[in-house]
Coordinates of C-alpha atoms in Angstrom, one line a residue:
Chain A
N1 CA 234.2 86.3 117.0
A2 CA 237.4 84.5 116.2
G3 CA 239.3 87.8 116.1
V4 CA 242.4 87.8 113.9
T5 CA 243.4 84.3 112.6
Q6 CA 246.6 83.4 110.9
T7 CA 247.7 80.2 109.0
P8 CA 249.9 78.4 109.0
K9 CA 251.3 78.5 112.6
F10 CA 254.7 77.2 111.4
Q11 CA 256.3 76.8 108.0
V12 CA 259.7 75.7 106.7
L13 CA 260.8 76.9 103.3
K14 CA 263.8 76.4 101.1
T15 CA 265.6 79.4 99.7
G16 CA 263.8 80.6 96.5
Q17 CA 260.4 79.0 97.3
S18 CA 257.3 81.2 97.4
M19 CA 254.4 81.0 99.8
T20 CA 251.5 83.0 101.1
L21 CA 250.8 83.7 104.8
Q22 CA 247.1 83.9 105.4
C23 CA 245.4 86.5 107.7
A24 CA 241.7 86.9 108.3
Q25 CA 239.6 89.0 110.7
D26 CA 235.9 88.8 111.4
M27 CA 235.5 92.2 113.2
N28 CA 234.9 94.3 110.0
H29 CA 238.1 96.3 110.7
E30 CA 239.2 98.5 107.9
Y31 CA 242.9 98.7 108.8
M32 CA 245.1 95.7 108.6
S33 CA 248.8 95.3 108.8
W34 CA 251.7 92.8 108.7
Y35 CA 254.6 92.9 111.1
R36 CA 257.7 90.8 111.5
Q37 CA 259.3 90.2 114.8
D38 CA 263.1 89.6 115.0
P39 CA 265.2 89.2 118.1
G40 CA 266.4 92.7 119.4
M41 CA 264.3 94.4 116.7
G42 CA 260.8 94.4 118.0
L43 CA 257.9 94.4 115.6
R44 CA 258.6 96.1 112.2
L45 CA 255.8 97.1 109.8
I46 CA 256.0 95.3 106.5
H47 CA 252.8 96.4 104.7
Y48 CA 249.5 97.8 105.7
S49 CA 246.0 98.4 104.2
V50 CA 243.5 101.0 105.0
G51 CA 240.6 99.2 103.2
A52 CA 239.8 96.8 100.5
G53 CA 241.8 97.5 97.4
I54 CA 244.2 99.9 99.1
T55 CA 247.6 98.9 100.4
D56 CA 250.9 100.6 101.1
Q57 CA 254.4 99.8 102.2
G58 CA 255.7 99.9 105.8
E59 CA 259.3 100.0 107.1
V60 CA 260.5 96.7 105.6
P61 CA 258.5 95.9 102.5
N62 CA 261.2 94.4 100.2
G63 CA 260.6 90.7 99.3
Y64 CA 256.9 90.8 100.2
N65 CA 253.7 91.5 98.3
V66 CA 250.2 92.1 99.7
S67 CA 246.7 92.5 98.3
R68 CA 243.4 93.3 99.9
S69 CA 240.4 92.1 97.8
T70 CA 238.0 91.9 100.8
T71 CA 237.7 93.6 104.1
E72 CA 238.3 90.3 105.9
D73 CA 241.5 88.9 104.3
F74 CA 245.0 90.3 104.0
P75 CA 247.4 87.7 102.7
L76 CA 251.2 88.3 102.7
R77 CA 253.2 86.7 99.8
L78 CA 256.8 85.9 99.9
L79 CA 257.9 85.9 96.3
S80 CA 261.3 84.1 96.6
A81 CA 262.1 83.3 100.2
A82 CA 265.5 84.1 101.6
P83 CA 267.1 83.1 105.0
S84 CA 266.8 86.8 106.0
Q85 CA 263.1 86.3 106.0
T86 CA 263.2 83.8 108.8
S87 CA 261.1 85.5 111.4
V88 CA 257.8 85.5 113.3
Y89 CA 255.1 87.2 111.3
F90 CA 252.1 88.9 113.0
C91 CA 249.0 90.2 111.3
A92 CA 247.0 92.9 113.1
S93 CA 243.8 94.9 112.6
T94 CA 242.3 98.1 113.8
P95 CA 238.7 99.3 113.5
S96 CA 239.5 102.5 111.7
P97 CA 242.4 103.3 109.4
F98 CA 242.6 106.9 110.8
R99 CA 243.7 108.1 114.1
T100 CA 240.4 108.0 116.0
E101 CA 240.5 108.3 119.7
G102 CA 239.5 105.1 121.4
Q103 CA 240.1 103.1 118.3
E104 CA 243.9 103.0 118.1
T105 CA 244.3 99.6 119.6
Q106 CA 245.5 96.9 117.3
Y107 CA 244.3 93.4 117.6
F108 CA 247.0 90.8 116.7
G109 CA 246.8 87.3 115.4
P110 CA 248.8 84.5 117.1
G111 CA 251.6 84.7 114.5
T112 CA 253.3 82.5 111.9
R113 CA 256.8 81.2 112.6
L114 CA 258.7 81.0 109.3
L115 CA 262.1 79.3 108.9
V116 CA 263.9 79.7 105.5
L117 CA 266.7 77.3 105.0
Chain B
D1 CA 267.4 103.4 113.0
Q2 CA 264.8 102.5 115.6
Q3 CA 262.6 105.3 116.6
V4 CA 261.3 103.5 119.7
K5 CA 263.8 101.9 122.0
Q6 CA 263.6 99.6 125.0
N7 CA 267.1 99.3 126.3
S8 CA 266.5 96.7 128.9
P9 CA 266.0 93.3 127.3
S10 CA 264.9 91.7 130.6
L11 CA 263.8 92.5 134.1
S12 CA 263.4 90.2 137.1
V13 CA 261.2 91.3 140.0
Q14 CA 259.9 89.6 143.2
E15 CA 256.2 89.0 143.4
G16 CA 254.4 91.9 145.2
R17 CA 257.1 94.5 144.3
I18 CA 256.9 97.2 141.7
S19 CA 258.0 96.5 138.1
I20 CA 259.2 99.5 136.1
L21 CA 259.6 99.1 132.3
N22 CA 261.1 101.9 130.3
C23 CA 260.8 103.1 126.8
D24 CA 262.5 106.0 124.9
Y25 CA 261.6 107.5 121.6
T26 CA 263.4 109.8 119.2
N27 CA 260.6 111.2 117.0
S28 CA 259.2 114.3 118.5
M29 CA 256.1 114.0 116.3
F30 CA 254.9 110.9 118.3
D31 CA 251.8 111.8 120.2
Y32 CA 250.2 108.5 121.1
F33 CA 251.8 105.6 123.0
L34 CA 250.7 102.1 123.8
W35 CA 252.0 99.2 125.8
Y36 CA 251.4 95.6 124.7
K37 CA 251.9 92.4 126.5
K38 CA 253.0 89.2 124.8
Y39 CA 253.0 85.6 126.1
P40 CA 255.0 82.9 124.2
A41 CA 253.3 81.6 121.1
E42 CA 250.6 84.3 121.2
G43 CA 250.2 87.6 119.5
P44 CA 250.6 90.9 121.5
T45 CA 247.6 92.1 123.4
F46 CA 246.9 95.7 124.3
L47 CA 247.6 96.7 127.9
I48 CA 247.4 100.5 128.3
S49 CA 247.8 103.7 126.3
I50 CA 248.5 107.4 126.8
S51 CA 248.1 110.5 124.7
S52 CA 250.7 113.2 124.7
I53 CA 248.2 115.6 126.3
K54 CA 248.5 113.6 129.5
D55 CA 251.5 112.7 131.6
K56 CA 249.9 109.8 133.4
N57 CA 247.3 107.1 132.8
E58 CA 246.2 104.4 135.3
D59 CA 244.3 101.2 134.8
G60 CA 244.2 99.0 137.9
R61 CA 247.7 97.8 138.7
F62 CA 249.1 99.4 135.6
T63 CA 250.2 103.0 135.3
V64 CA 252.0 104.6 132.3
F65 CA 254.0 107.8 132.8
L66 CA 255.0 110.1 129.9
N67 CA 257.8 112.6 130.0
K68 CA 257.6 114.5 126.7
S69 CA 260.7 116.7 127.3
A70 CA 262.8 113.6 127.9
K71 CA 261.0 111.6 125.2
H72 CA 260.6 108.8 127.7
L73 CA 257.7 106.7 129.0
S74 CA 257.5 104.0 131.6
L75 CA 255.1 101.3 132.7
H76 CA 254.7 100.6 136.4
I77 CA 253.1 97.4 137.6
V78 CA 252.1 97.4 141.2
P79 CA 252.0 94.9 142.8
S80 CA 253.7 92.5 140.3
Q81 CA 252.2 89.1 140.0
P82 CA 253.7 85.9 138.5
G83 CA 251.0 86.1 135.7
D84 CA 252.6 89.4 134.6
S85 CA 255.6 87.4 133.4
A86 CA 255.7 88.2 129.6
V87 CA 257.4 90.3 127.0
Y88 CA 256.2 94.0 127.1
F89 CA 256.4 96.1 124.0
C90 CA 255.9 99.9 123.8
A91 CA 254.6 101.4 120.6
A92 CA 254.2 105.0 119.3
S93 CA 252.4 106.7 116.5
A94 CA 252.2 110.3 115.1
Y95 CA 249.0 112.0 114.2
R96 CA 250.7 113.6 111.2
Y97 CA 251.0 110.2 109.6
N98 CA 247.2 110.1 109.6
F99 CA 246.9 106.4 109.6
N100 CA 247.3 104.0 112.4
K101 CA 251.0 103.3 111.8
F102 CA 252.8 102.3 114.9
Y103 CA 256.5 101.9 115.6
F104 CA 257.5 99.3 118.2
G105 CA 260.3 98.9 120.6
S106 CA 262.3 95.7 120.8
G107 CA 260.5 94.5 124.0
T108 CA 261.4 93.8 127.6
K109 CA 261.0 90.3 129.1
L110 CA 259.6 90.6 132.6
N111 CA 260.0 87.7 135.0
V112 CA 258.0 87.9 138.2
K113 CA 259.4 85.5 140.8
P114 CA 257.0 83.9 143.3

């Protein structure tokens, strides 16, 4: 199993450009989520999905779109990049979307470092 | 406003001694807590967890303590090893949210000196 994979590892964008951060998992996990990590702020939830076709907003969803057409993939789209979106982005997955004892652990990808100029 | 706080951005400890990392939370609905460890250029990896029905959970060198009345948890690493040098995040979730939504602290960078 590759676990959770993310591409690209690093990206530089100009303000106003759009791009898609890719996330895939091969563990058949139902729950997937996107976080951003900023200095002094920890990881903040952007969007999450409890299964194919179902997504919802997290703490900081503005400026981002997501879709979940398959169980494996959960791409994050930046519609019009802004310098405030410079961050490290992590995708994570969990076996069950519901609070199930023993299945709360999230598995994280290696991250995508994004710089918006 | 952050619901989970780690007020110490960094901690330096000598190899073999105890490392104590602290975490405070404000939401009394939180009932499940986890610690993650993160090395540079990698994603966080799960370390240890604790449910609110317990006040202590041990896994080898790692022990997590939960003080519900103080809304405080701590991670003890004994003995500390140089390989433990990493950033440690605590995270919390609430059953009433139903889904596996977690709130993370800002992290504490642990440096274990040989």
